[in-house]
PDB file of C-alpha atoms in Angstrom:
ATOM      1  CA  UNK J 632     107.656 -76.129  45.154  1.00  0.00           C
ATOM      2  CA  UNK J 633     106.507 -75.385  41.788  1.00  0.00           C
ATOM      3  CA  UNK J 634     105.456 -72.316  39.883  1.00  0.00           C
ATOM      4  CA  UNK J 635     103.645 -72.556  36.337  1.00  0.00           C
ATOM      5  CA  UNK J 636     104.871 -69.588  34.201  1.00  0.00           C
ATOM      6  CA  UNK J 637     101.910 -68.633  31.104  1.00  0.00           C
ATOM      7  CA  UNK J 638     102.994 -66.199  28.657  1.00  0.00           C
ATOM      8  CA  UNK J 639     100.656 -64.134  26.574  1.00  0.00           C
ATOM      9  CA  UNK J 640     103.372 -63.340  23.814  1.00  0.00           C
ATOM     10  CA  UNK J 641     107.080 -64.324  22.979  1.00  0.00           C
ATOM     11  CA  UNK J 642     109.500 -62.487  24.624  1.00  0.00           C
ATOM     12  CA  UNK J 643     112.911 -62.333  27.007  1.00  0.00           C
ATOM     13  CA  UNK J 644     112.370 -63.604  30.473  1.00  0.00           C
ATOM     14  CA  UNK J 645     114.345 -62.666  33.179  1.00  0.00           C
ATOM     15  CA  UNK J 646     114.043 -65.652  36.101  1.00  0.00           C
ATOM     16  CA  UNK J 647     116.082 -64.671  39.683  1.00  0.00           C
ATOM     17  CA  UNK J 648     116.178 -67.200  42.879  1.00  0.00           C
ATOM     18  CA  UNK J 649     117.124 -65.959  46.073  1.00  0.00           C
ATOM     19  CA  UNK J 650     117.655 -66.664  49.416  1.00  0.00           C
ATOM     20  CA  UNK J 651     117.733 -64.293  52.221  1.00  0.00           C
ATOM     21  CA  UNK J 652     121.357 -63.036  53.054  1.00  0.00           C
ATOM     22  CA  UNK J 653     121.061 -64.124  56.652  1.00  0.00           C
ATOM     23  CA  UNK J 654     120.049 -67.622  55.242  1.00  0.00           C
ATOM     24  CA  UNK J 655     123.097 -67.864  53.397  1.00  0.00           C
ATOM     25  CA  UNK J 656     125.448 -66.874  56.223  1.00  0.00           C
ATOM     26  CA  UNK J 657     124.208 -69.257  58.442  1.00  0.00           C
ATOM     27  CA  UNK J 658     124.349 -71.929  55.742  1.00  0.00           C
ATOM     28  CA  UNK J 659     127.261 -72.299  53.707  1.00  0.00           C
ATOM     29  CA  UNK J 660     126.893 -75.947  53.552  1.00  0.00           C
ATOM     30  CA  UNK J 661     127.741 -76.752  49.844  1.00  0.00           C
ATOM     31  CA  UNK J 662     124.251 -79.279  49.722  1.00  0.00           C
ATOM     32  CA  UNK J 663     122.216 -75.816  50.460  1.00  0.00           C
ATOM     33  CA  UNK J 664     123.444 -74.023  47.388  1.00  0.00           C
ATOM     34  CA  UNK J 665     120.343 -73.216  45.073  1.00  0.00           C
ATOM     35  CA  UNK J 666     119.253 -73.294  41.265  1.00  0.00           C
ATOM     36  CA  UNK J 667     116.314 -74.051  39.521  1.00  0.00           C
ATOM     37  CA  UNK J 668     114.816 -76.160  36.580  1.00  0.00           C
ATOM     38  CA  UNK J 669     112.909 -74.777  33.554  1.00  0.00           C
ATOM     39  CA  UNK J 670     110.391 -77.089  31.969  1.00  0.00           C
ATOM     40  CA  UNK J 671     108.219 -77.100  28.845  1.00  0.00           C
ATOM     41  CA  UNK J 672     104.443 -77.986  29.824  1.00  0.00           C
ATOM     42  CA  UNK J 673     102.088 -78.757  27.536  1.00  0.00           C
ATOM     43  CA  UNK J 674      99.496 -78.666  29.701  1.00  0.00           C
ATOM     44  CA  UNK J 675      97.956 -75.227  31.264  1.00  0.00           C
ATOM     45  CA  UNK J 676      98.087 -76.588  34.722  1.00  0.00           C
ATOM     46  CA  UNK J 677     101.749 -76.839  34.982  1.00  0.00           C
ATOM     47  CA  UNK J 678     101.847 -80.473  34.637  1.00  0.00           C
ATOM     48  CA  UNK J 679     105.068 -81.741  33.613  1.00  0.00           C
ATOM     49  CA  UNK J 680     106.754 -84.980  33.402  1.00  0.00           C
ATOM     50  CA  UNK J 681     110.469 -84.563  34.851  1.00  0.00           C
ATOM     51  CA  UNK J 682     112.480 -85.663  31.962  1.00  0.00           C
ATOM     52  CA  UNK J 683     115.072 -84.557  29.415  1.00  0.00           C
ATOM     53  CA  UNK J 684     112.642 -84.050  26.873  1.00  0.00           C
ATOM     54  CA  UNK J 685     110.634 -81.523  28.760  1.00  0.00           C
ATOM     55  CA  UNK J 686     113.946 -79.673  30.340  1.00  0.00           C
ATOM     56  CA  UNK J 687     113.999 -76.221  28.830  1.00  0.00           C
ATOM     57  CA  UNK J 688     116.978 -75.039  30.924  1.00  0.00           C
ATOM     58  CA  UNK J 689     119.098 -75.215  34.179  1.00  0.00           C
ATOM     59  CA  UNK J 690     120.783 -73.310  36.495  1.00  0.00           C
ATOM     60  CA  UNK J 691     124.575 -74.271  37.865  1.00  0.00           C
ATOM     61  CA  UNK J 692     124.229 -74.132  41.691  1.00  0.00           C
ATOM     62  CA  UNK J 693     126.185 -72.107  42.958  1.00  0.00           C
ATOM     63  CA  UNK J 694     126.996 -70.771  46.691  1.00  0.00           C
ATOM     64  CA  UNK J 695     125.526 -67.142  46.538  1.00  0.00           C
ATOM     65  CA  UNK J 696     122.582 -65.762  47.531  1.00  0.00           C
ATOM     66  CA  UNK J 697     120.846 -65.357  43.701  1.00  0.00           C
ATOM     67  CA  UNK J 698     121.289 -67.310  41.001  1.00  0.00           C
ATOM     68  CA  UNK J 699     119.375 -66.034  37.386  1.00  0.00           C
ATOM     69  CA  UNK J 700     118.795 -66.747  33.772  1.00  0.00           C
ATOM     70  CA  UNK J 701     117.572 -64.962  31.300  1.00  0.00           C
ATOM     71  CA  UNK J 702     115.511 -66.975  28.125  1.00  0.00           C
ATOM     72  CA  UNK J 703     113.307 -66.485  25.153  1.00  0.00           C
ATOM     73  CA  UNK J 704     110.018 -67.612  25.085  1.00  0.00           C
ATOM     74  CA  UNK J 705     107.563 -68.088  22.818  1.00  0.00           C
ATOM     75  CA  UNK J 706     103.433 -68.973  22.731  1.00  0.00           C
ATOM     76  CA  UNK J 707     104.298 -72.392  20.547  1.00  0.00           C
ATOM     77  CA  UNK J 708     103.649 -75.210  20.656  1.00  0.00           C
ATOM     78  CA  UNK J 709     102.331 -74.368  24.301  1.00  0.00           C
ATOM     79  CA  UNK J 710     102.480 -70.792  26.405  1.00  0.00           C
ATOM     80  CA  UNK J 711     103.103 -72.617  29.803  1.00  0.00           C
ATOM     81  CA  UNK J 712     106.206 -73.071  31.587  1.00  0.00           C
ATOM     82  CA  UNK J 713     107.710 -74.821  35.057  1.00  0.00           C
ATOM     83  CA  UNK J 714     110.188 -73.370  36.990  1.00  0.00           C
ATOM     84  CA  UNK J 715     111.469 -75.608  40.003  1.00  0.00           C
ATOM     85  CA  UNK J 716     113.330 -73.905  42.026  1.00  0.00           C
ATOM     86  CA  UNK J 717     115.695 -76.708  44.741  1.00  0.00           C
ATOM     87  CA  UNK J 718     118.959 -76.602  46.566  1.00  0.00           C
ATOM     88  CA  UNK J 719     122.064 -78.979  45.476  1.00  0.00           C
ATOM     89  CA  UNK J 720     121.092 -81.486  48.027  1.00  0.00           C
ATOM     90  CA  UNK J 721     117.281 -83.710  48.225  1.00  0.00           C
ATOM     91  CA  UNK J 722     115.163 -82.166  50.998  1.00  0.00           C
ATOM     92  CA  UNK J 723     117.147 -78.790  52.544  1.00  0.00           C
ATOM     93  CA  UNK J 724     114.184 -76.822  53.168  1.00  0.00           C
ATOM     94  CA  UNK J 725     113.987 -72.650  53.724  1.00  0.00           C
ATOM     95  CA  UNK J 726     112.987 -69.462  52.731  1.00  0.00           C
ATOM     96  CA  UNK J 727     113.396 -68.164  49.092  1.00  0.00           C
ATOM     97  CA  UNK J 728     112.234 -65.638  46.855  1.00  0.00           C
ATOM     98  CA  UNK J 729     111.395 -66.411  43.304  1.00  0.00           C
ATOM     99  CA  UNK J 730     111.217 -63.023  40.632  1.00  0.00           C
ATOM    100  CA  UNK J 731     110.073 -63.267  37.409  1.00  0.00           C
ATOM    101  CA  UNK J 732     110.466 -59.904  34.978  1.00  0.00           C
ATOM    102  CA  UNK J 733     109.509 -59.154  30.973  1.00  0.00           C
ATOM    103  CA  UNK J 734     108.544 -56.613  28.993  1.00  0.00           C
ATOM    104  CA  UNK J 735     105.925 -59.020  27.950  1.00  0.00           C
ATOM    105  CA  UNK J 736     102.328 -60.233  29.886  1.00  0.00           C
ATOM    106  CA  UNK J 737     102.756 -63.596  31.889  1.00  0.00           C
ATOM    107  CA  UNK J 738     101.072 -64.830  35.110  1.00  0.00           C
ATOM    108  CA  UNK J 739     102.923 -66.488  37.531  1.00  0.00           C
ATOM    109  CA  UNK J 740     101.408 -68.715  40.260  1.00  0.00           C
ATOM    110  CA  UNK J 741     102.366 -71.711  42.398  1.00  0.00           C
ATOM    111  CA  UNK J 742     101.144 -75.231  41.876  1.00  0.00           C
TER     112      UNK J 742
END
């Protein structure tokens, strides 16, 4: 999955990925740890092109049941954002929950 991040103004964002405890427990398989990508999108429907260029910032995946980062964003050159939240291995699929907090106005939605 995908989620397109637009911010109305510059400010700190605080991104958090977790996975239910239970999940975890029954998982400890080193290819289910999580993390996620941050992308730069120039375009306001999220669109991205997975590269270097566009990679704002990663997570390290690690084996607990949140992993965060917190970043400063700003309105230029473009207000929208990627986040791509995946596991350590391709295709390990299951239930996750995705928070996104500032003190300034965003939307949030999945693509």
């Amino acid at each position: 999955p995908r989620f397109v991040l637009t911010i109305m103004q510059k400010g700190i964002f605080r991104i958090a990925l977790s996975r239910p405890g239970h999940e975890w427990k029954r998982n400890t398989h080193l290819d289910n740890m999580i993390g996620f990508y941050m992308f730069r999108s120039s375009r306001p429907d999220g669109r991205i092109t997975i590269d270097k260029k566009a990679l704002l910032s990663e997570t390290a995946f690690v084996p607990m049941v949140e992993v965060s980062d917190e970043l400063e964003l700003t309105t230029t050159p473009h207000p929208t954002y990627v986040i791509m939240p995946c596991t350590y291995a391709p295709a390990k699929n299951g239930d996750f929950r995705l928070i996104v907090t500032s003190e300034s106005e965003f939307q949030l939605k999945e693509i």
